[in-house]
Amino acid sequence: MITQATYLTGYSINVLFDDGTRKNIDLYEFLSNSKLPMVRKYLDIEKFRQFRIEDGTLVWGDNEFDLNPMNIYNGVYDA
């Protein structure tokens, strides 16, 4: 589970997992390759920066878009 997430720059976020692992993720390609309008709208950098953590998961909007923490941990998320 994700315990902390810090915006870096562009579409990059530093995430801290409950086992102490830190990962820097860049979501630009994920967002730009998505076919889903509800995901692509987070290419708006101001909207993108408004993420939060809910139950160990990165979430945007009113639960419109989230990323599975294990996918982030393993680096296997895609559009």
PDB file of N, CA, C and O in Angstrom:
ATOM      1  N   MET A   1       0.825  -1.181   0.000  1.00  0.00           N
ATOM      2  CA  MET A   1       0.000   0.000   0.000  1.00  0.00           C
ATOM      3  C   MET A   1       0.878   1.257   0.000  1.00  0.00           C
ATOM      4  O   MET A   1       1.967   1.253   0.548  1.00  0.00           O
ATOM      5  N   ILE A   2       0.364   2.298  -0.595  1.00  0.00           N
ATOM      6  CA  ILE A   2       1.068   3.578  -0.639  1.00  0.00           C
ATOM      7  C   ILE A   2       0.746   4.343   0.646  1.00  0.00           C
ATOM      8  O   ILE A   2      -0.411   4.463   1.033  1.00  0.00           O
ATOM      9  N   THR A   3       1.790   4.843   1.288  1.00  0.00           N
ATOM     10  CA  THR A   3       1.595   5.597   2.523  1.00  0.00           C
ATOM     11  C   THR A   3       1.838   7.093   2.335  1.00  0.00           C
ATOM     12  O   THR A   3       1.374   7.896   3.134  1.00  0.00           O
ATOM     13  N   GLN A   4       2.579   7.444   1.273  1.00  0.00           N
ATOM     14  CA  GLN A   4       2.885   8.853   1.018  1.00  0.00           C
ATOM     15  C   GLN A   4       3.098   9.034  -0.474  1.00  0.00           C
ATOM     16  O   GLN A   4       3.646   8.157  -1.148  1.00  0.00           O
ATOM     17  N   ALA A   5       2.671  10.181  -0.994  1.00  0.00           N
ATOM     18  CA  ALA A   5       2.893  10.516  -2.400  1.00  0.00           C
ATOM     19  C   ALA A   5       3.197  12.005  -2.486  1.00  0.00           C
ATOM     20  O   ALA A   5       2.474  12.824  -1.921  1.00  0.00           O
ATOM     21  N   THR A   6       4.271  12.323  -3.189  1.00  0.00           N
ATOM     22  CA  THR A   6       4.716  13.702  -3.308  1.00  0.00           C
ATOM     23  C   THR A   6       4.861  14.058  -4.779  1.00  0.00           C
ATOM     24  O   THR A   6       5.538  13.350  -5.530  1.00  0.00           O
ATOM     25  N   TYR A   7       4.222  15.159  -5.174  1.00  0.00           N
ATOM     26  CA  TYR A   7       4.368  15.642  -6.541  1.00  0.00           C
ATOM     27  C   TYR A   7       5.804  16.103  -6.752  1.00  0.00           C
ATOM     28  O   TYR A   7       6.377  16.786  -5.899  1.00  0.00           O
ATOM     29  N   LEU A   8       6.392  15.734  -7.893  1.00  0.00           N
ATOM     30  CA  LEU A   8       7.755  16.150  -8.217  1.00  0.00           C
ATOM     31  C   LEU A   8       7.716  17.273  -9.246  1.00  0.00           C
ATOM     32  O   LEU A   8       7.878  18.443  -8.922  1.00  0.00           O
ATOM     33  N   THR A   9       7.516  16.930 -10.499  1.00  0.00           N
ATOM     34  CA  THR A   9       7.452  17.897 -11.592  1.00  0.00           C
ATOM     35  C   THR A   9       6.781  17.218 -12.777  1.00  0.00           C
ATOM     36  O   THR A   9       6.785  15.986 -12.868  1.00  0.00           O
ATOM     37  N   GLY A  10       6.216  18.007 -13.680  1.00  0.00           N
ATOM     38  CA  GLY A  10       5.546  17.413 -14.838  1.00  0.00           C
ATOM     39  C   GLY A  10       4.490  16.425 -14.381  1.00  0.00           C
ATOM     40  O   GLY A  10       3.594  16.770 -13.619  1.00  0.00           O
ATOM     41  N   TYR A  11       4.624  15.188 -14.828  1.00  0.00           N
ATOM     42  CA  TYR A  11       3.672  14.137 -14.473  1.00  0.00           C
ATOM     43  C   TYR A  11       4.333  13.089 -13.582  1.00  0.00           C
ATOM     44  O   TYR A  11       3.950  11.920 -13.595  1.00  0.00           O
ATOM     45  N   SER A  12       5.300  13.532 -12.791  1.00  0.00           N
ATOM     46  CA  SER A  12       6.060  12.629 -11.928  1.00  0.00           C
ATOM     47  C   SER A  12       5.636  12.762 -10.464  1.00  0.00           C
ATOM     48  O   SER A  12       5.419  13.865  -9.972  1.00  0.00           O
ATOM     49  N   ILE A  13       5.566  11.608  -9.826  1.00  0.00           N
ATOM     50  CA  ILE A  13       5.190  11.520  -8.414  1.00  0.00           C
ATOM     51  C   ILE A  13       6.164  10.563  -7.729  1.00  0.00           C
ATOM     52  O   ILE A  13       6.528   9.534  -8.292  1.00  0.00           O
ATOM     53  N   ASN A  14       6.576  10.918  -6.524  1.00  0.00           N
ATOM     54  CA  ASN A  14       7.379  10.018  -5.699  1.00  0.00           C
ATOM     55  C   ASN A  14       6.410   9.344  -4.729  1.00  0.00           C
ATOM     56  O   ASN A  14       5.667  10.027  -4.027  1.00  0.00           O
ATOM     57  N   VAL A  15       6.412   8.013  -4.729  1.00  0.00           N
ATOM     58  CA  VAL A  15       5.515   7.284  -3.833  1.00  0.00           C
ATOM     59  C   VAL A  15       6.327   6.463  -2.837  1.00  0.00           C
ATOM     60  O   VAL A  15       7.387   5.936  -3.163  1.00  0.00           O
ATOM     61  N   LEU A  16       5.822   6.401  -1.616  1.00  0.00           N
ATOM     62  CA  LEU A  16       6.421   5.604  -0.551  1.00  0.00           C
ATOM     63  C   LEU A  16       5.434   4.504  -0.192  1.00  0.00           C
ATOM     64  O   LEU A  16       4.253   4.772   0.061  1.00  0.00           O
ATOM     65  N   PHE A  17       5.932   3.276  -0.192  1.00  0.00           N
ATOM     66  CA  PHE A  17       5.103   2.120   0.137  1.00  0.00           C
ATOM     67  C   PHE A  17       5.298   1.730   1.594  1.00  0.00           C
ATOM     68  O   PHE A  17       6.298   2.092   2.218  1.00  0.00           O
ATOM     69  N   ASP A  18       4.360   0.965   2.110  1.00  0.00           N
ATOM     70  CA  ASP A  18       4.394   0.593   3.523  1.00  0.00           C
ATOM     71  C   ASP A  18       5.575  -0.299   3.896  1.00  0.00           C
ATOM     72  O   ASP A  18       5.878  -0.454   5.071  1.00  0.00           O
ATOM     73  N   ASP A  19       6.281  -0.847   2.903  1.00  0.00           N
ATOM     74  CA  ASP A  19       7.484  -1.640   3.209  1.00  0.00           C
ATOM     75  C   ASP A  19       8.761  -0.797   3.159  1.00  0.00           C
ATOM     76  O   ASP A  19       9.865  -1.308   3.262  1.00  0.00           O
ATOM     77  N   GLY A  20       8.605   0.533   2.969  1.00  0.00           N
ATOM     78  CA  GLY A  20       9.752   1.443   2.927  1.00  0.00           C
ATOM     79  C   GLY A  20      10.289   1.701   1.534  1.00  0.00           C
ATOM     80  O   GLY A  20      11.168   2.545   1.359  1.00  0.00           O
ATOM     81  N   THR A  21       9.787   1.000   0.527  1.00  0.00           N
ATOM     82  CA  THR A  21      10.230   1.194  -0.852  1.00  0.00           C
ATOM     83  C   THR A  21       9.714   2.532  -1.379  1.00  0.00           C
ATOM     84  O   THR A  21       8.558   2.882  -1.167  1.00  0.00           O
ATOM     85  N   ARG A  22      10.600   3.267  -2.060  1.00  0.00           N
ATOM     86  CA  ARG A  22      10.229   4.520  -2.736  1.00  0.00           C
ATOM     87  C   ARG A  22      10.375   4.317  -4.238  1.00  0.00           C
ATOM     88  O   ARG A  22      11.335   3.701  -4.684  1.00  0.00           O
ATOM     89  N   LYS A  23       9.440   4.876  -4.972  1.00  0.00           N
ATOM     90  CA  LYS A  23       9.507   4.829  -6.435  1.00  0.00           C
ATOM     91  C   LYS A  23       9.124   6.189  -6.988  1.00  0.00           C
ATOM     92  O   LYS A  23       8.191   6.830  -6.500  1.00  0.00           O
ATOM     93  N   ASN A  24       9.849   6.620  -8.009  1.00  0.00           N
ATOM     94  CA  ASN A  24       9.459   7.792  -8.789  1.00  0.00           C
ATOM     95  C   ASN A  24       8.754   7.267 -10.021  1.00  0.00           C
ATOM     96  O   ASN A  24       9.303   6.431 -10.745  1.00  0.00           O
ATOM     97  N   ILE A  25       7.548   7.747 -10.242  1.00  0.00           N
ATOM     98  CA  ILE A  25       6.799   7.314 -11.421  1.00  0.00           C
ATOM     99  C   ILE A  25       6.487   8.532 -12.279  1.00  0.00           C
ATOM    100  O   ILE A  25       6.219   9.615 -11.767  1.00  0.00           O
ATOM    101  N   ASP A  26       6.560   8.347 -13.582  1.00  0.00           N
ATOM    102  CA  ASP A  26       6.204   9.390 -14.541  1.00  0.00           C
ATOM    103  C   ASP A  26       5.002   8.863 -15.312  1.00  0.00           C
ATOM    104  O   ASP A  26       5.104   7.855 -16.014  1.00  0.00           O
ATOM    105  N   LEU A  27       3.876   9.533 -15.189  1.00  0.00           N
ATOM    106  CA  LEU A  27       2.625   9.043 -15.765  1.00  0.00           C
ATOM    107  C   LEU A  27       2.252   9.700 -17.085  1.00  0.00           C
ATOM    108  O   LEU A  27       1.155   9.490 -17.589  1.00  0.00           O
ATOM    109  N   TYR A  28       3.175  10.468 -17.674  1.00  0.00           N
ATOM    110  CA  TYR A  28       2.836  11.157 -18.923  1.00  0.00           C
ATOM    111  C   TYR A  28       2.422  10.172 -20.020  1.00  0.00           C
ATOM    112  O   TYR A  28       1.369  10.333 -20.642  1.00  0.00           O
ATOM    113  N   GLU A  29       3.220   9.161 -20.276  1.00  0.00           N
ATOM    114  CA  GLU A  29       2.887   8.203 -21.339  1.00  0.00           C
ATOM    115  C   GLU A  29       1.600   7.462 -21.032  1.00  0.00           C
ATOM    116  O   GLU A  29       0.770   7.243 -21.912  1.00  0.00           O
ATOM    117  N   PHE A  30       1.423   7.060 -19.782  1.00  0.00           N
ATOM    118  CA  PHE A  30       0.200   6.379 -19.372  1.00  0.00           C
ATOM    119  C   PHE A  30      -1.022   7.239 -19.702  1.00  0.00           C
ATOM    120  O   PHE A  30      -1.989   6.779 -20.309  1.00  0.00           O
ATOM    121  N   LEU A  31      -0.979   8.504 -19.303  1.00  0.00           N
ATOM    122  CA  LEU A  31      -2.110   9.403 -19.535  1.00  0.00           C
ATOM    123  C   LEU A  31      -2.313   9.678 -21.017  1.00  0.00           C
ATOM    124  O   LEU A  31      -3.437   9.642 -21.513  1.00  0.00           O
ATOM    125  N   SER A  32      -1.243   9.964 -21.725  1.00  0.00           N
ATOM    126  CA  SER A  32      -1.378  10.343 -23.136  1.00  0.00           C
ATOM    127  C   SER A  32      -1.764   9.164 -24.021  1.00  0.00           C
ATOM    128  O   SER A  32      -2.365   9.360 -25.073  1.00  0.00           O
ATOM    129  N   ASN A  33      -1.463   7.932 -23.605  1.00  0.00           N
ATOM    130  CA  ASN A  33      -1.834   6.755 -24.386  1.00  0.00           C
ATOM    131  C   ASN A  33      -3.206   6.193 -24.044  1.00  0.00           C
ATOM    132  O   ASN A  33      -3.704   5.318 -24.739  1.00  0.00           O
ATOM    133  N   SER A  34      -3.808   6.695 -22.994  1.00  0.00           N
ATOM    134  CA  SER A  34      -5.109   6.187 -22.581  1.00  0.00           C
ATOM    135  C   SER A  34      -6.184   6.546 -23.599  1.00  0.00           C
ATOM    136  O   SER A  34      -6.180   7.635 -24.170  1.00  0.00           O
ATOM    137  N   LYS A  35      -7.115   5.644 -23.804  1.00  0.00           N
ATOM    138  CA  LYS A  35      -8.261   5.888 -24.689  1.00  0.00           C
ATOM    139  C   LYS A  35      -9.456   6.430 -23.905  1.00  0.00           C
ATOM    140  O   LYS A  35     -10.470   6.778 -24.475  1.00  0.00           O
ATOM    141  N   LEU A  36      -9.328   6.475 -22.587  1.00  0.00           N
ATOM    142  CA  LEU A  36     -10.441   6.875 -21.730  1.00  0.00           C
ATOM    143  C   LEU A  36     -10.427   8.378 -21.448  1.00  0.00           C
ATOM    144  O   LEU A  36      -9.481   8.891 -20.860  1.00  0.00           O
ATOM    145  N   PRO A  37     -11.477   9.093 -21.838  1.00  0.00           N
ATOM    146  CA  PRO A  37     -11.525  10.542 -21.585  1.00  0.00           C
ATOM    147  C   PRO A  37     -11.387  10.897 -20.104  1.00  0.00           C
ATOM    148  O   PRO A  37     -10.790  11.919 -19.769  1.00  0.00           O
ATOM    149  N   MET A  38     -11.917  10.070 -19.222  1.00  0.00           N
ATOM    150  CA  MET A  38     -11.826  10.360 -17.792  1.00  0.00           C
ATOM    151  C   MET A  38     -10.394  10.250 -17.282  1.00  0.00           C
ATOM    152  O   MET A  38     -10.060  10.816 -16.252  1.00  0.00           O
ATOM    153  N   VAL A  39      -9.551   9.513 -17.982  1.00  0.00           N
ATOM    154  CA  VAL A  39      -8.130   9.419 -17.629  1.00  0.00           C
ATOM    155  C   VAL A  39      -7.362  10.530 -18.333  1.00  0.00           C
ATOM    156  O   VAL A  39      -6.568  11.237 -17.713  1.00  0.00           O
ATOM    157  N   ARG A  40      -7.622  10.711 -19.617  1.00  0.00           N
ATOM    158  CA  ARG A  40      -6.888  11.708 -20.411  1.00  0.00           C
ATOM    159  C   ARG A  40      -7.066  13.128 -19.884  1.00  0.00           C
ATOM    160  O   ARG A  40      -6.194  13.965 -20.056  1.00  0.00           O
ATOM    161  N   LYS A  41      -8.172  13.396 -19.215  1.00  0.00           N
ATOM    162  CA  LYS A  41      -8.378  14.757 -18.717  1.00  0.00           C
ATOM    163  C   LYS A  41      -7.338  15.144 -17.678  1.00  0.00           C
ATOM    164  O   LYS A  41      -7.113  16.316 -17.422  1.00  0.00           O
ATOM    165  N   TYR A  42      -6.639  14.159 -17.120  1.00  0.00           N
ATOM    166  CA  TYR A  42      -5.586  14.457 -16.143  1.00  0.00           C
ATOM    167  C   TYR A  42      -4.259  14.807 -16.803  1.00  0.00           C
ATOM    168  O   TYR A  42      -3.259  15.009 -16.130  1.00  0.00           O
ATOM    169  N   LEU A  43      -4.276  14.954 -18.136  1.00  0.00           N
ATOM    170  CA  LEU A  43      -3.141  15.585 -18.822  1.00  0.00           C
ATOM    171  C   LEU A  43      -3.120  17.081 -18.502  1.00  0.00           C
ATOM    172  O   LEU A  43      -2.097  17.734 -18.673  1.00  0.00           O
ATOM    173  N   ASP A  44      -4.244  17.600 -18.028  1.00  0.00           N
ATOM    174  CA  ASP A  44      -4.281  18.969 -17.500  1.00  0.00           C
ATOM    175  C   ASP A  44      -3.479  18.935 -16.203  1.00  0.00           C
ATOM    176  O   ASP A  44      -3.882  18.302 -15.224  1.00  0.00           O
ATOM    177  N   ILE A  45      -2.328  19.564 -16.209  1.00  0.00           N
ATOM    178  CA  ILE A  45      -1.374  19.449 -15.103  1.00  0.00           C
ATOM    179  C   ILE A  45      -1.982  19.889 -13.766  1.00  0.00           C
ATOM    180  O   ILE A  45      -1.664  19.322 -12.721  1.00  0.00           O
ATOM    181  N   GLU A  46      -2.862  20.878 -13.791  1.00  0.00           N
ATOM    182  CA  GLU A  46      -3.487  21.313 -12.536  1.00  0.00           C
ATOM    183  C   GLU A  46      -4.379  20.216 -11.960  1.00  0.00           C
ATOM    184  O   GLU A  46      -4.408  20.004 -10.758  1.00  0.00           O
ATOM    185  N   LYS A  47      -5.112  19.527 -12.830  1.00  0.00           N
ATOM    186  CA  LYS A  47      -5.936  18.404 -12.367  1.00  0.00           C
ATOM    187  C   LYS A  47      -5.047  17.249 -11.906  1.00  0.00           C
ATOM    188  O   LYS A  47      -5.333  16.590 -10.910  1.00  0.00           O
ATOM    189  N   PHE A  48      -3.987  16.990 -12.649  1.00  0.00           N
ATOM    190  CA  PHE A  48      -3.079  15.905 -12.304  1.00  0.00           C
ATOM    191  C   PHE A  48      -2.507  16.082 -10.899  1.00  0.00           C
ATOM    192  O   PHE A  48      -2.403  15.128 -10.131  1.00  0.00           O
ATOM    193  N   ARG A  49      -2.146  17.294 -10.570  1.00  0.00           N
ATOM    194  CA  ARG A  49      -1.502  17.575  -9.282  1.00  0.00           C
ATOM    195  C   ARG A  49      -2.442  17.417  -8.090  1.00  0.00           C
ATOM    196  O   ARG A  49      -2.001  17.461  -6.951  1.00  0.00           O
ATOM    197  N   GLN A  50      -3.715  17.214  -8.334  1.00  0.00           N
ATOM    198  CA  GLN A  50      -4.691  17.111  -7.258  1.00  0.00           C
ATOM    199  C   GLN A  50      -4.963  15.663  -6.839  1.00  0.00           C
ATOM    200  O   GLN A  50      -6.071  15.329  -6.425  1.00  0.00           O
ATOM    201  N   PHE A  51      -3.969  14.817  -6.916  1.00  0.00           N
ATOM    202  CA  PHE A  51      -4.126  13.424  -6.470  1.00  0.00           C
ATOM    203  C   PHE A  51      -4.151  13.371  -4.950  1.00  0.00           C
ATOM    204  O   PHE A  51      -3.785  14.314  -4.255  1.00  0.00           O
ATOM    205  N   ARG A  52      -4.591  12.245  -4.454  1.00  0.00           N
ATOM    206  CA  ARG A  52      -4.578  11.980  -3.017  1.00  0.00           C
ATOM    207  C   ARG A  52      -4.428  10.481  -2.809  1.00  0.00           C
ATOM    208  O   ARG A  52      -4.510   9.709  -3.763  1.00  0.00           O
ATOM    209  N   ILE A  53      -4.231  10.090  -1.586  1.00  0.00           N
ATOM    210  CA  ILE A  53      -4.149   8.672  -1.243  1.00  0.00           C
ATOM    211  C   ILE A  53      -5.423   8.295  -0.503  1.00  0.00           C
ATOM    212  O   ILE A  53      -5.808   8.971   0.457  1.00  0.00           O
ATOM    213  N   GLU A  54      -6.075   7.246  -0.987  1.00  0.00           N
ATOM    214  CA  GLU A  54      -7.254   6.694  -0.315  1.00  0.00           C
ATOM    215  C   GLU A  54      -7.041   5.205  -0.157  1.00  0.00           C
ATOM    216  O   GLU A  54      -6.845   4.504  -1.161  1.00  0.00           O
ATOM    217  N   ASP A  55      -7.059   4.737   1.057  1.00  0.00           N
ATOM    218  CA  ASP A  55      -6.880   3.308   1.333  1.00  0.00           C
ATOM    219  C   ASP A  55      -5.644   2.732   0.638  1.00  0.00           C
ATOM    220  O   ASP A  55      -5.693   1.641   0.075  1.00  0.00           O
ATOM    221  N   GLY A  56      -4.558   3.503   0.640  1.00  0.00           N
ATOM    222  CA  GLY A  56      -3.298   3.030   0.081  1.00  0.00           C
ATOM    223  C   GLY A  56      -3.187   3.105  -1.427  1.00  0.00           C
ATOM    224  O   GLY A  56      -2.264   2.548  -2.015  1.00  0.00           O
ATOM    225  N   THR A  57      -4.122   3.797  -2.072  1.00  0.00           N
ATOM    226  CA  THR A  57      -4.173   3.885  -3.537  1.00  0.00           C
ATOM    227  C   THR A  57      -4.127   5.345  -3.964  1.00  0.00           C
ATOM    228  O   THR A  57      -4.763   6.193  -3.338  1.00  0.00           O
ATOM    229  N   LEU A  58      -3.394   5.648  -5.052  1.00  0.00           N
ATOM    230  CA  LEU A  58      -3.417   6.995  -5.639  1.00  0.00           C
ATOM    231  C   LEU A  58      -4.744   7.181  -6.356  1.00  0.00           C
ATOM    232  O   LEU A  58      -5.135   6.352  -7.183  1.00  0.00           O
ATOM    233  N   VAL A  59      -5.430   8.284  -6.050  1.00  0.00           N
ATOM    234  CA  VAL A  59      -6.759   8.555  -6.592  1.00  0.00           C
ATOM    235  C   VAL A  59      -6.813   9.992  -7.101  1.00  0.00           C
ATOM    236  O   VAL A  59      -6.246  10.892  -6.491  1.00  0.00           O
ATOM    237  N   TRP A  60      -7.528  10.166  -8.210  1.00  0.00           N
ATOM    238  CA  TRP A  60      -7.789  11.496  -8.769  1.00  0.00           C
ATOM    239  C   TRP A  60      -9.294  11.686  -8.886  1.00  0.00           C
ATOM    240  O   TRP A  60     -10.029  10.732  -9.144  1.00  0.00           O
ATOM    241  N   GLY A  61      -9.709  12.932  -8.755  1.00  0.00           N
ATOM    242  CA  GLY A  61     -11.123  13.257  -8.911  1.00  0.00           C
ATOM    243  C   GLY A  61     -11.977  12.572  -7.861  1.00  0.00           C
ATOM    244  O   GLY A  61     -11.508  12.177  -6.799  1.00  0.00           O
ATOM    245  N   ASP A  62     -13.248  12.422  -8.183  1.00  0.00           N
ATOM    246  CA  ASP A  62     -14.192  11.765  -7.291  1.00  0.00           C
ATOM    247  C   ASP A  62     -14.168  10.265  -7.594  1.00  0.00           C
ATOM    248  O   ASP A  62     -15.141   9.701  -8.079  1.00  0.00           O
ATOM    249  N   ASN A  63     -12.979   9.669  -7.354  1.00  0.00           N
ATOM    250  CA  ASN A  63     -12.728   8.263  -7.690  1.00  0.00           C
ATOM    251  C   ASN A  63     -12.929   7.982  -9.177  1.00  0.00           C
ATOM    252  O   ASN A  63     -13.300   6.889  -9.571  1.00  0.00           O
ATOM    253  N   GLU A  64     -12.646   8.996 -10.022  1.00  0.00           N
ATOM    254  CA  GLU A  64     -12.755   8.833 -11.470  1.00  0.00           C
ATOM    255  C   GLU A  64     -11.602   7.984 -12.007  1.00  0.00           C
ATOM    256  O   GLU A  64     -11.751   7.292 -13.004  1.00  0.00           O
ATOM    257  N   PHE A  65     -10.468   8.094 -11.342  1.00  0.00           N
ATOM    258  CA  PHE A  65      -9.248   7.479 -11.860  1.00  0.00           C
ATOM    259  C   PHE A  65      -8.372   7.125 -10.681  1.00  0.00           C
ATOM    260  O   PHE A  65      -8.167   7.924  -9.775  1.00  0.00           O
ATOM    261  N   ASP A  66      -7.893   5.879 -10.665  1.00  0.00           N
ATOM    262  CA  ASP A  66      -6.925   5.477  -9.644  1.00  0.00           C
ATOM    263  C   ASP A  66      -5.954   4.480 -10.245  1.00  0.00           C
ATOM    264  O   ASP A  66      -6.190   3.946 -11.324  1.00  0.00           O
ATOM    265  N   LEU A  67      -4.845   4.287  -9.548  1.00  0.00           N
ATOM    266  CA  LEU A  67      -3.833   3.331  -9.989  1.00  0.00           C
ATOM    267  C   LEU A  67      -3.620   2.297  -8.892  1.00  0.00           C
ATOM    268  O   LEU A  67      -3.397   2.654  -7.735  1.00  0.00           O
ATOM    269  N   ASN A  68      -3.679   1.052  -9.268  1.00  0.00           N
ATOM    270  CA  ASN A  68      -3.454  -0.046  -8.335  1.00  0.00           C
ATOM    271  C   ASN A  68      -2.043   0.070  -7.759  1.00  0.00           C
ATOM    272  O   ASN A  68      -1.068   0.130  -8.510  1.00  0.00           O
ATOM    273  N   PRO A  69      -1.906   0.098  -6.431  1.00  0.00           N
ATOM    274  CA  PRO A  69      -0.575   0.262  -5.837  1.00  0.00           C
ATOM    275  C   PRO A  69       0.403  -0.850  -6.207  1.00  0.00           C
ATOM    276  O   PRO A  69       1.593  -0.592  -6.371  1.00  0.00           O
ATOM    277  N   MET A  70      -0.077  -2.078  -6.375  1.00  0.00           N
ATOM    278  CA  MET A  70       0.835  -3.165  -6.754  1.00  0.00           C
ATOM    279  C   MET A  70       1.341  -2.998  -8.181  1.00  0.00           C
ATOM    280  O   MET A  70       2.473  -3.347  -8.484  1.00  0.00           O
ATOM    281  N   ASN A  71       0.508  -2.437  -9.051  1.00  0.00           N
ATOM    282  CA  ASN A  71       0.968  -2.162 -10.416  1.00  0.00           C
ATOM    283  C   ASN A  71       2.055  -1.092 -10.407  1.00  0.00           C
ATOM    284  O   ASN A  71       3.042  -1.196 -11.139  1.00  0.00           O
ATOM    285  N   ILE A  72       1.873  -0.067  -9.571  1.00  0.00           N
ATOM    286  CA  ILE A  72       2.907   0.962  -9.450  1.00  0.00           C
ATOM    287  C   ILE A  72       4.184   0.341  -8.894  1.00  0.00           C
ATOM    288  O   ILE A  72       5.276   0.564  -9.412  1.00  0.00           O
ATOM    289  N   TYR A  73       4.049  -0.453  -7.860  1.00  0.00           N
ATOM    290  CA  TYR A  73       5.197  -1.104  -7.212  1.00  0.00           C
ATOM    291  C   TYR A  73       5.980  -1.946  -8.219  1.00  0.00           C
ATOM    292  O   TYR A  73       7.206  -1.915  -8.254  1.00  0.00           O
ATOM    293  N   ASN A  74       5.244  -2.684  -9.062  1.00  0.00           N
ATOM    294  CA  ASN A  74       5.877  -3.574 -10.044  1.00  0.00           C
ATOM    295  C   ASN A  74       6.188  -2.901 -11.368  1.00  0.00           C
ATOM    296  O   ASN A  74       6.808  -3.498 -12.240  1.00  0.00           O
ATOM    297  N   GLY A  75       5.736  -1.640 -11.549  1.00  0.00           N
ATOM    298  CA  GLY A  75       6.007  -0.907 -12.785  1.00  0.00           C
ATOM    299  C   GLY A  75       5.330  -1.484 -14.004  1.00  0.00           C
ATOM    300  O   GLY A  75       5.862  -1.414 -15.109  1.00  0.00           O
ATOM    301  N   VAL A  76       4.139  -2.068 -13.845  1.00  0.00           N
ATOM    302  CA  VAL A  76       3.461  -2.739 -14.960  1.00  0.00           C
ATOM    303  C   VAL A  76       2.140  -2.096 -15.366  1.00  0.00           C
ATOM    304  O   VAL A  76       1.351  -2.696 -16.037  1.00  0.00           O
ATOM    305  N   TYR A  77       1.902  -0.847 -14.936  1.00  0.00           N
ATOM    306  CA  TYR A  77       0.666  -0.189 -15.351  1.00  0.00           C
ATOM    307  C   TYR A  77       0.782   0.254 -16.800  1.00  0.00           C
ATOM    308  O   TYR A  77       1.863   0.510 -17.296  1.00  0.00           O
ATOM    309  N   ASP A  78      -0.343   0.283 -17.475  1.00  0.00           N
ATOM    310  CA  ASP A  78      -0.373   0.776 -18.848  1.00  0.00           C
ATOM    311  C   ASP A  78      -1.741   1.365 -19.136  1.00  0.00           C
ATOM    312  O   ASP A  78      -2.652   1.249 -18.329  1.00  0.00           O
ATOM    313  N   ALA A  79      -1.842   2.026 -20.290  1.00  0.00           N
ATOM    314  CA  ALA A  79      -3.118   2.638 -20.684  1.00  0.00           C
ATOM    315  C   ALA A  79      -4.001   1.553 -21.179  1.00  0.00           C
ATOM    316  O   ALA A  79      -5.073   1.538 -21.430  1.00  0.00           O
TER     317      ALA A  79
END
